[in-house]
XYZ file of C-alpha atoms in Angstrom:
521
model
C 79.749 -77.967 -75.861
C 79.388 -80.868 -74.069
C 80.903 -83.683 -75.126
C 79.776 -86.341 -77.348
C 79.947 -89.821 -77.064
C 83.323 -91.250 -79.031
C 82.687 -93.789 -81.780
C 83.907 -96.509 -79.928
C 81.082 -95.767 -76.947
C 78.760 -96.073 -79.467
C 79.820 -99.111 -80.886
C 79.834 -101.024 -77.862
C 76.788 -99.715 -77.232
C 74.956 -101.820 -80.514
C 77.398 -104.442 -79.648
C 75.735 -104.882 -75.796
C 72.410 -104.707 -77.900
C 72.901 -107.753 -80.145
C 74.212 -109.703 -77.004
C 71.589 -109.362 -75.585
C 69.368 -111.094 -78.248
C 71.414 -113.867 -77.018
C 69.241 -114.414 -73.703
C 66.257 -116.884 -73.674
C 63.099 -114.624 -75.046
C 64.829 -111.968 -76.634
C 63.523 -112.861 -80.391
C 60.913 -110.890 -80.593
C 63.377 -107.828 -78.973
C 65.085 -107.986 -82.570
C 64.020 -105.150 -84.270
C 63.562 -102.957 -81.119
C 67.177 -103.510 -79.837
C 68.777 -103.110 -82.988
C 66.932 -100.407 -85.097
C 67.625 -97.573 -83.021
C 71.259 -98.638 -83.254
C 71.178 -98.387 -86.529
C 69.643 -95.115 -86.753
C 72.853 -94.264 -84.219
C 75.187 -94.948 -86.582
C 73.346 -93.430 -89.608
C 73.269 -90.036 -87.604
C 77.229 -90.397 -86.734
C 77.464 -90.346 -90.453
C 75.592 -87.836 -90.979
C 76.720 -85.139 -88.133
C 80.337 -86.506 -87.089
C 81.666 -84.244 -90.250
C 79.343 -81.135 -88.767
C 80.498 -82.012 -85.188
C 84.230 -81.844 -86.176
C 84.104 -78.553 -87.832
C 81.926 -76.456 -85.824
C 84.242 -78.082 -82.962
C 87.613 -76.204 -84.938
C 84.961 -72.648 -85.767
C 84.243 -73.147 -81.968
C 88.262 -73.094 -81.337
C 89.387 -70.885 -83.956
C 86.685 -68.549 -82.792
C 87.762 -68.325 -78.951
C 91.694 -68.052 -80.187
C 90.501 -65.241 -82.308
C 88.588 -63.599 -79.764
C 90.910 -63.763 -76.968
C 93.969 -61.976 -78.989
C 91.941 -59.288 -79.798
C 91.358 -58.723 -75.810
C 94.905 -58.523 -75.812
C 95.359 -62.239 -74.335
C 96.596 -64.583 -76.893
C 97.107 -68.100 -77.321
C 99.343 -70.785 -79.125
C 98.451 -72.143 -82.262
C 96.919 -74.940 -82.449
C 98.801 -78.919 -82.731
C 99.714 -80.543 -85.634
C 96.988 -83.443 -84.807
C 94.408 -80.337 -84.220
C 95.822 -79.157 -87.443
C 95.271 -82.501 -89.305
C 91.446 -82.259 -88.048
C 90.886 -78.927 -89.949
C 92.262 -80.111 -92.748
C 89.468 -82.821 -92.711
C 91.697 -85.580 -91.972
C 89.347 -86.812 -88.634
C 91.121 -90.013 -87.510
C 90.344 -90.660 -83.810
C 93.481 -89.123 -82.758
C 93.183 -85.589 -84.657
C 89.507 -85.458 -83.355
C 90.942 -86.190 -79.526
C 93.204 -83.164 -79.979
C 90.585 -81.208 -81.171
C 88.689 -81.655 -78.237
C 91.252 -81.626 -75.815
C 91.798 -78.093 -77.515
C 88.235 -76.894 -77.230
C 88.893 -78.107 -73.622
C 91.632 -76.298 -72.677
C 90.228 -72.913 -74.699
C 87.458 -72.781 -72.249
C 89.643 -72.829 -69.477
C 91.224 -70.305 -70.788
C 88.149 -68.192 -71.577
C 86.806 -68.616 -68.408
C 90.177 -67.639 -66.740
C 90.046 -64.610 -69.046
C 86.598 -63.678 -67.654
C 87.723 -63.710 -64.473
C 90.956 -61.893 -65.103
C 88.770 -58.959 -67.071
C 86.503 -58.750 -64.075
C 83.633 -59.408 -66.392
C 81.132 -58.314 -66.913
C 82.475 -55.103 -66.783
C 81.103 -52.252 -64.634
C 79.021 -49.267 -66.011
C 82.172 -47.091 -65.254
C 84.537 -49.450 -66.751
C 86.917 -47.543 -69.415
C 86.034 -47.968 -72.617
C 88.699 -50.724 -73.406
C 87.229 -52.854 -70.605
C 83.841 -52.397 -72.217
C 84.637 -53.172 -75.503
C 86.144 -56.763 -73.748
C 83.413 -57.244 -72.598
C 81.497 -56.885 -75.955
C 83.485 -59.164 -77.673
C 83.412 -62.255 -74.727
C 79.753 -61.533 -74.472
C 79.241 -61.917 -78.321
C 81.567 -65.176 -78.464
C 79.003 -66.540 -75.820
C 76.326 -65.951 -78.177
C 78.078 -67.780 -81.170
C 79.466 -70.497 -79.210
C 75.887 -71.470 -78.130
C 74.503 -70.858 -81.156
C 76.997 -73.276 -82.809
C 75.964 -75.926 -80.811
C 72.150 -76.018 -81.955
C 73.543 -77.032 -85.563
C 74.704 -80.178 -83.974
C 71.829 -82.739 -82.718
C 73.352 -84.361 -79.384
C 74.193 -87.427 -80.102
C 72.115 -90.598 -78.315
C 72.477 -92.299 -75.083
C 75.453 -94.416 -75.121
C 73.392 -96.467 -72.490
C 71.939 -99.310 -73.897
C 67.937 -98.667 -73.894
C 66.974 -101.995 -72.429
C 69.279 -101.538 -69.598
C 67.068 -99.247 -67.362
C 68.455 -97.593 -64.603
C 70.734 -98.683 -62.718
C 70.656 -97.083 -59.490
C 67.186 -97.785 -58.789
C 67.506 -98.804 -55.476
C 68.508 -102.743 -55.675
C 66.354 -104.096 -53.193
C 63.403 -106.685 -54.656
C 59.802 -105.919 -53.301
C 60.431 -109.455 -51.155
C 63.720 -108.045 -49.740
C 62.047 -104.402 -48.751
C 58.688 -105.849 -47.748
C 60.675 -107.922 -45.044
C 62.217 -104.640 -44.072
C 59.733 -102.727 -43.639
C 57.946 -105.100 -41.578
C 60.509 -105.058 -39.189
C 61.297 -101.820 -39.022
C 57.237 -100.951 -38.186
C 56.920 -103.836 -35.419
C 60.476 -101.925 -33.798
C 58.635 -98.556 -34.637
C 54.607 -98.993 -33.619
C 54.553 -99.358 -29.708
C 52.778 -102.609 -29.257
C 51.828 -103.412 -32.805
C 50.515 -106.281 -33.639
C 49.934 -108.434 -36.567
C 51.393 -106.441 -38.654
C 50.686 -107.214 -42.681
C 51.764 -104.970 -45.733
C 49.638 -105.062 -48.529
C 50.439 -104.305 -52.313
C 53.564 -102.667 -52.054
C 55.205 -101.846 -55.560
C 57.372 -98.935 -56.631
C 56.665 -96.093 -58.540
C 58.350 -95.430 -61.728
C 60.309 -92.274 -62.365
C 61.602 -89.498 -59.486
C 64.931 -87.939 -60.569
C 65.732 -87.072 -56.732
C 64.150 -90.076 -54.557
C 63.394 -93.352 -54.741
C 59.831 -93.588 -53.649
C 57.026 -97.051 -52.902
C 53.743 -97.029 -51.772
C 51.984 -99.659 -50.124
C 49.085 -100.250 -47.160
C 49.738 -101.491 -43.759
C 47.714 -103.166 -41.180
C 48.388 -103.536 -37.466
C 46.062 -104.045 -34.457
C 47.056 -102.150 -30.749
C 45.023 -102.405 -27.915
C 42.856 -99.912 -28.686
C 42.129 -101.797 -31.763
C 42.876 -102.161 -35.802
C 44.744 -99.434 -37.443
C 45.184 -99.097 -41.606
C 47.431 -96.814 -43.285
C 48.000 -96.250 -46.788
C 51.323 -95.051 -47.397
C 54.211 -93.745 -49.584
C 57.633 -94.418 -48.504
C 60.689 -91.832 -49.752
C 63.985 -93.232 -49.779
C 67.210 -91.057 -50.545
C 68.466 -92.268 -53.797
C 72.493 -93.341 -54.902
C 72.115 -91.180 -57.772
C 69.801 -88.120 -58.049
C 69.545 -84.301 -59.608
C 70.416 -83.317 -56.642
C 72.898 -83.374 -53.556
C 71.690 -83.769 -50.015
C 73.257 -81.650 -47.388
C 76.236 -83.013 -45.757
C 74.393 -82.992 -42.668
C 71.518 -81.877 -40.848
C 73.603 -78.673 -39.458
C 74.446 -77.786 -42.708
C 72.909 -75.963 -46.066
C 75.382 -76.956 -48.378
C 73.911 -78.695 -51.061
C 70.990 -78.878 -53.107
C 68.655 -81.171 -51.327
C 67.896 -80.838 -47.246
C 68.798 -84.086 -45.430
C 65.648 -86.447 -44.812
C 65.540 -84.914 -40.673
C 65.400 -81.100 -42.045
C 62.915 -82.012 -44.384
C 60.715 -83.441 -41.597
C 61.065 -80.616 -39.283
C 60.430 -77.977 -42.333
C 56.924 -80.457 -42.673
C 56.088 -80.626 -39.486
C 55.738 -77.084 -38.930
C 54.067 -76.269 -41.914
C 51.744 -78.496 -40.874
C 51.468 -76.627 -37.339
C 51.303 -73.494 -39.039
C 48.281 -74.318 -41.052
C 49.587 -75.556 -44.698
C 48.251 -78.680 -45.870
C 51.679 -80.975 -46.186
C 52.057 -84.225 -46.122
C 51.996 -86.405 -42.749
C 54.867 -88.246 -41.685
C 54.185 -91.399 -39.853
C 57.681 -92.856 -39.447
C 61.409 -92.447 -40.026
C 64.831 -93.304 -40.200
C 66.709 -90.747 -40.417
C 70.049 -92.511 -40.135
C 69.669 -95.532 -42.643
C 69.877 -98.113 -40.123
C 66.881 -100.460 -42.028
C 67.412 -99.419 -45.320
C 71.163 -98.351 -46.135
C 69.710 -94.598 -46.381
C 67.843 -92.312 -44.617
C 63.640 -92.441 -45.317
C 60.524 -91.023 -44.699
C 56.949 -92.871 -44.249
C 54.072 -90.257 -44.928
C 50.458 -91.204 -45.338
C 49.392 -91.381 -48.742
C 46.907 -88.798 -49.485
C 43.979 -88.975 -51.406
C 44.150 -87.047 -55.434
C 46.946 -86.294 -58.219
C 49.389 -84.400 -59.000
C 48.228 -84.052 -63.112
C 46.520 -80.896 -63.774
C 46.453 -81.809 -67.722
C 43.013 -82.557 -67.545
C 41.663 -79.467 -65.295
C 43.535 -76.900 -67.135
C 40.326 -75.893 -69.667
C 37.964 -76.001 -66.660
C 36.727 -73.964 -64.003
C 38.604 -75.558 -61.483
C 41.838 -74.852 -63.189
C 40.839 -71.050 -61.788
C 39.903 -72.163 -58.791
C 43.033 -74.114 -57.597
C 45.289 -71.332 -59.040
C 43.722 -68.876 -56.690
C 44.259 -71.696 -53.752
C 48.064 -72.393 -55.222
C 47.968 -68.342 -54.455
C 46.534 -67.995 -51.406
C 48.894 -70.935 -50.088
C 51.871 -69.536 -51.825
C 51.073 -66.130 -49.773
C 50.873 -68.002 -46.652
C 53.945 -69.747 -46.556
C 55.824 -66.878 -47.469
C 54.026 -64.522 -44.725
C 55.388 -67.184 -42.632
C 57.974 -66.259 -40.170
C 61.397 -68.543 -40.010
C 62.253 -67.835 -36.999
C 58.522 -67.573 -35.069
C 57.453 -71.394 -36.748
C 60.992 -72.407 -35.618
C 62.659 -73.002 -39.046
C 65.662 -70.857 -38.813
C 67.908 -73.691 -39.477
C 67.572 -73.423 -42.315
C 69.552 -70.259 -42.394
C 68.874 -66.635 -41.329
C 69.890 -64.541 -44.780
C 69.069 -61.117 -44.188
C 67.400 -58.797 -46.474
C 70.802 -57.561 -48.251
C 72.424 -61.558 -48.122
C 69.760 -63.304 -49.147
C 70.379 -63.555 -53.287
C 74.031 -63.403 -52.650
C 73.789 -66.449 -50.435
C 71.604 -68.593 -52.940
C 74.205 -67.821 -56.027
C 77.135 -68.802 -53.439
C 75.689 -71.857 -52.532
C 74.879 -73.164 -56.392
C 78.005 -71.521 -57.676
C 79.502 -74.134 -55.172
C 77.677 -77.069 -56.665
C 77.964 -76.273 -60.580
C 81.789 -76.665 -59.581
C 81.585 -79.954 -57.759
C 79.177 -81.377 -60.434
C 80.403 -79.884 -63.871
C 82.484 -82.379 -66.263
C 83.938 -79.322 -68.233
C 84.232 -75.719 -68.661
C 80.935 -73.752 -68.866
C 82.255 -69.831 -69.986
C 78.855 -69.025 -70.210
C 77.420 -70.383 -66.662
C 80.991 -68.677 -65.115
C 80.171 -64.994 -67.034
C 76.262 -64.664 -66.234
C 77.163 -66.109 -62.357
C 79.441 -63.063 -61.996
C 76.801 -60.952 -63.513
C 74.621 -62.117 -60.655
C 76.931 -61.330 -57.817
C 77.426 -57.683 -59.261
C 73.954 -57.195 -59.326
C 72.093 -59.030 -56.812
C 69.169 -57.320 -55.145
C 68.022 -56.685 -51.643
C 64.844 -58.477 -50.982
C 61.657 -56.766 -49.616
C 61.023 -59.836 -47.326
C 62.857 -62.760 -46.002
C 60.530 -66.244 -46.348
C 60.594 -69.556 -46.104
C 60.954 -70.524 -49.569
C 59.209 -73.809 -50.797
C 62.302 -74.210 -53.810
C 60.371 -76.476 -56.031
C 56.623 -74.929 -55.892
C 55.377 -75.345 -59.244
C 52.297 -77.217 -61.330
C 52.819 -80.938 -60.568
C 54.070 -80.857 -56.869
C 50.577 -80.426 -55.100
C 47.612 -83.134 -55.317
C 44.791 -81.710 -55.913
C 41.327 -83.651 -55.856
C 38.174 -81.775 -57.348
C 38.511 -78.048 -57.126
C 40.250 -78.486 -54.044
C 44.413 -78.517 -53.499
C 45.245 -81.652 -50.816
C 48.868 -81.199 -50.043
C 51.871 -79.013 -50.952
C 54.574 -81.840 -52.185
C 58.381 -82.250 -52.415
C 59.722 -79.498 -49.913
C 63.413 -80.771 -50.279
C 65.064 -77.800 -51.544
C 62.778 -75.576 -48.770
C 65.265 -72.461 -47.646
C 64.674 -68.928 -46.842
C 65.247 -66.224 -49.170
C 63.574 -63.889 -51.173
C 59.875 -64.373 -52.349
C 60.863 -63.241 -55.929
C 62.988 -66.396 -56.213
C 59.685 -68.763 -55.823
C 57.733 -66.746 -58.308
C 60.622 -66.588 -61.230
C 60.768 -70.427 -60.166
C 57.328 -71.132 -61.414
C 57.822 -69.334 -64.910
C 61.094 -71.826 -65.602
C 61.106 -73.165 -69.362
C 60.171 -76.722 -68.739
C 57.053 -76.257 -66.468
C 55.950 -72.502 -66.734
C 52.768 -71.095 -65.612
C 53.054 -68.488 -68.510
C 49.984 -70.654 -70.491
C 48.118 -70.795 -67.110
C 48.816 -67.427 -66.185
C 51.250 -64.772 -67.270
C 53.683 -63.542 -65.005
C 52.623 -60.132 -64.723
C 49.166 -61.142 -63.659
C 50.089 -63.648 -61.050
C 52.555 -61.181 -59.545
C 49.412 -59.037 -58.927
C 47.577 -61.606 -58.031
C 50.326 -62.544 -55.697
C 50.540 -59.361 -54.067
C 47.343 -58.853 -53.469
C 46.829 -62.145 -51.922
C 50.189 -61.500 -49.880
C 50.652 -57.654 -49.170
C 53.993 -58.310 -50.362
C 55.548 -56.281 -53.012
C 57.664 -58.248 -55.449
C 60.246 -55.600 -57.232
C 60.125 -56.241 -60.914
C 64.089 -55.550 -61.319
C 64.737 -58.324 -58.361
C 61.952 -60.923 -60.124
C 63.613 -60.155 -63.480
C 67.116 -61.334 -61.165
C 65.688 -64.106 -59.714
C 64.844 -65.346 -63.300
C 68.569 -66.026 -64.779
C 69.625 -67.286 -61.153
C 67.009 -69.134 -61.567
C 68.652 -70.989 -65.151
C 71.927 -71.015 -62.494
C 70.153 -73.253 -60.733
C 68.444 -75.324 -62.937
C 71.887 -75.859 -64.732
C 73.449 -77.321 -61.311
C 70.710 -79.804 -61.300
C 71.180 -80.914 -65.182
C 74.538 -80.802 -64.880
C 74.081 -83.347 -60.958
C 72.094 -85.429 -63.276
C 74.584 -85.811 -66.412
C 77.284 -86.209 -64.039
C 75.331 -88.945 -62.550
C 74.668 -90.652 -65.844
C 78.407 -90.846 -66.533
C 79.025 -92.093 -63.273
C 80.382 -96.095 -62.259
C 77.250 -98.546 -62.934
C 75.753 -99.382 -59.856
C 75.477 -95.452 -59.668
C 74.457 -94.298 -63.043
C 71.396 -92.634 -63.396
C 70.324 -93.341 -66.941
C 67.689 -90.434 -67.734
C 70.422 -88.062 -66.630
C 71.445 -88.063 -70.135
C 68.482 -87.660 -72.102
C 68.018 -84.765 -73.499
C 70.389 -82.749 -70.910
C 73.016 -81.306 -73.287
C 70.423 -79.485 -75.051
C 68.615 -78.611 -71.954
C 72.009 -76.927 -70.753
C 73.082 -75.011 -73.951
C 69.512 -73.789 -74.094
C 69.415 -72.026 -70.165
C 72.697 -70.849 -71.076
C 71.214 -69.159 -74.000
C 68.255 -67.734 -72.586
C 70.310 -65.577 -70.653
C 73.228 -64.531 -72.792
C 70.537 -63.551 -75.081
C 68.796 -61.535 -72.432
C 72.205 -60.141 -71.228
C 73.646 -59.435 -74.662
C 70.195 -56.914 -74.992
C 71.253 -55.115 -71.859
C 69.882 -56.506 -68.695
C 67.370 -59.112 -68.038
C 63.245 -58.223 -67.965
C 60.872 -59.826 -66.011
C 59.598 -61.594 -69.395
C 62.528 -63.140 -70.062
C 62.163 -63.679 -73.302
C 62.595 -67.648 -73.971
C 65.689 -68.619 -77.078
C 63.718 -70.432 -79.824
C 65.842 -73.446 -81.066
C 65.642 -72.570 -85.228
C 63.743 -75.068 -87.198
């Protein structure tokens, strides 16, 4: 369970409201700012007793479990004690979290001590060990959907913090310099509605039009400008040598572009960088700004809706008949058939540790079952990493450019395709999996194995959970680096991935379905 805000946060939280009213023009601001608080407050009546004694089933629960494994612990304190009894000063309910704490450490040291989950030779002691831990995943989780996670302790009017900090003055002055050191010869350079766009949870991104003249006359540009964020969903590389996080550095990202573009996939151009965040305290990219969207809402009940998903396809099959090596990629890594899943679940395995706040039992038992089982791939491809509806413009019936190729690697095409059928954006309504994998491989001539794609679908939730777990730590982080939508709605995004796949493991082994956990009503 993740945490939830103490009573105190939340306090200060509807006191930062009301002060706030006290600035010039904040009348009007009176019911918005202080309603919700109220509502905050009405649902820490309401749950806070709920909270505090699933919290003790939750502990009483893992104690229980663990001794009949054969690994006890110790009772639990007198102020944990006091809690049970319903007595839930701030004190008692500190020790009853600190307890929960601790009894997940444990339980995920005991899952690693039990070498779960357990083989299918494992004696019959170990499997029934591995019953029980599997089936006190399952409650666990399902304990937490009878708790609604509490609010944001951020106040709403706040926004978010780490959205860059430069005013469209500051970065217009910039970026004028930086072109007139960049353009040979330009001249008369003059940027032209310039404003930022709202949203991104990885990088901070303005578009604006520039005008120059050269001697071989006057040149216009419309362009988008991507700036690595303070705070993000995901972690950049430590360095352009490296494949260590979850993002690829701003000059790997460019080369990966570049070549795709040589190779005959419509990408975006890049005009201009800086790679080493001389101008603007971080690395950035300048790419023309292409003509369409990126909303396929309203397309969906139309013909064209058919008629980009067999170019999505076709493009899809492309890329990965790519070779990493032959289009000069292969920094990215050269995984071979047998390493290539083991290396992916390495990597994010790395990152849930560096970003998790707590003890995840769950994440720690279904990443083991990954690295007992992980497949050998068919085919080594570039892998796009975040191909999915909403990261291509498209404009008509016709698909512009493939977008947001930060988390491009090479692996296994089977991770792409699970990918696309993630809870939050999947193609299922569009097109079910079974039918695009045929569609796929006829477009491709490359076989996808149904046991690897039905893999590829919990590492899949592994991954996913390092990037909502990057964006909660984020939210909790000092203020000039707190990324505010981190929190919303994470904890329930997290306990739900988890889940989806104890459910699926707890019914064997995963299918290429996957059947998605329904939250009860």
């Amino acid at each position: 369970m993740v945490t939830r805000p103490s009573i105190q946060e939340l306090i200060e939280g509807l006191l930062a409201n009301i002060a706030l009213l006290q600035t010039p023009g904040a009348e009007g601001r009176l019911a918005g700012l202080v309603t919700p608080a109220l509502g905050v407050l009405d649902r820490l009546g309401n749950e806070w007793a709920n909270w505090i004694a699933l919290l003790a089933a939750d502990n009483e629960d893992i104690r229980a479990t663990l001794a009949g494994v054969g690994l006890p612990v110790s009772s639990p304190s007198g102020d944990t004690r006091a809690a049970l009894f319903g007595q839930t000063a701030p004190e008692a309910v500190a020790a009853l979290e600190a307890e929960n704490r601790a009894l997940k450490d444990r339980l995920v040291a005991a899952i690693q001590t039990l070498n779960l989950p357990a083989e299918a030779n494992a004696p019959a002691e170990h499997q029934a060990a591995d019953r029980a831990i599997l089936a006190l995943l399952q409650r666990s989780l399902h304990r937490e959907t009878q708790v609604t996670v509490a609010p944001s302790r951020v106040p709403p009017t706040s926004g978010n913090a780490a959205s860059g900090g430069l005013s469209l003055d500051e970065l217009g002055s910039v970026l004028h310099r930086f072109l007139a050191a960049t353009i040979p010869g330009a001249r008369g350079i003059t940027l032209e509605r310039l404003q930022r766009l709202a949203g991104g949870a990885s990088r901070e991104a303005w578009i604006f039009d520039v005008r120059w003249q050269q001697d071989d006359g006057e040149h216009f540009e419309p362009c988008i400008l991507m700036r690595e964020p303070l705070a993000s969903v995901l972690v950049s590389d430590s360095g352009p040598g490296c494949i260590d996080g979850t993002r690829r550095t701003v000059t790997n990202e460019i080369r990966v572009l570049r070549a795709m573009h040589d190779a005959g996939i419509p990408v975006p151009d890049i005009l201009w960088s800086d790679t080493d965040g001389k101008w603007l305290e971080r690395p950035f990219s300048i790419a023309r700004r292409l003509p369409g969207t990126a909303d396929v809402a309203p397309i969906l009940a139309t013909p064209a809706a058919d008629t980009l998903l067999d170019q999505y396809i076709d493009i899809l099959a492309k890329i990965h008949s790519l070779d990493p090596a032959a289009i000069g990629v292969d920094f990215l890594g050269t995984p071979t058939a047998r390493t290539a899943a083991l290396e992916q679940v390495k990597l994010f395995d790395a990152n849930f540790h560096a970003q998790r706040l707590e003890a995840f039992p769950a994440i720690t038992y279904f990443t083991r079952w990954l690295e007992k089982h992980q497949p050998v791939a068919n085919r080594v491809s570039v892998i796009h990493g975040d191909y999915r509806l909403g990261n291509f413009l498209y404009e008509g019936d016709r698909i512009v450019a493939i977008l947001d190729w930060e988390q491009v690697h090479v692996g296994d095409p089977a991770e792409e395709i699970a990918f696309m059928y993630w809870a939050l954006w999947s193609l299922d309504a569009v097109c079910p999996i079974e039918e695009f994998v045929q569609r796929y491989e006829a477009r491709s001539g490359i076989s996808i194995n149904r046991d690897s794609l039905a893999w590829y679908r919990v590492f899949i939730e592994l991954k996913m959970l390092v990037v909502l777990l990057t964006g909660l730590k984020s939210y909790f982080a000092t203020p000039e680096r707190q990324l505010h939508y981190g929190g919303a709605h994470t904890s329930e995004m997290t306990r739900d991935a988890q889940l989806r796949v104890i459910e699926e493991l707890a019914r064997g082994r995963p299918t290429v379905a996957f059947d998605a956990y329904v939250k009860p009503a």
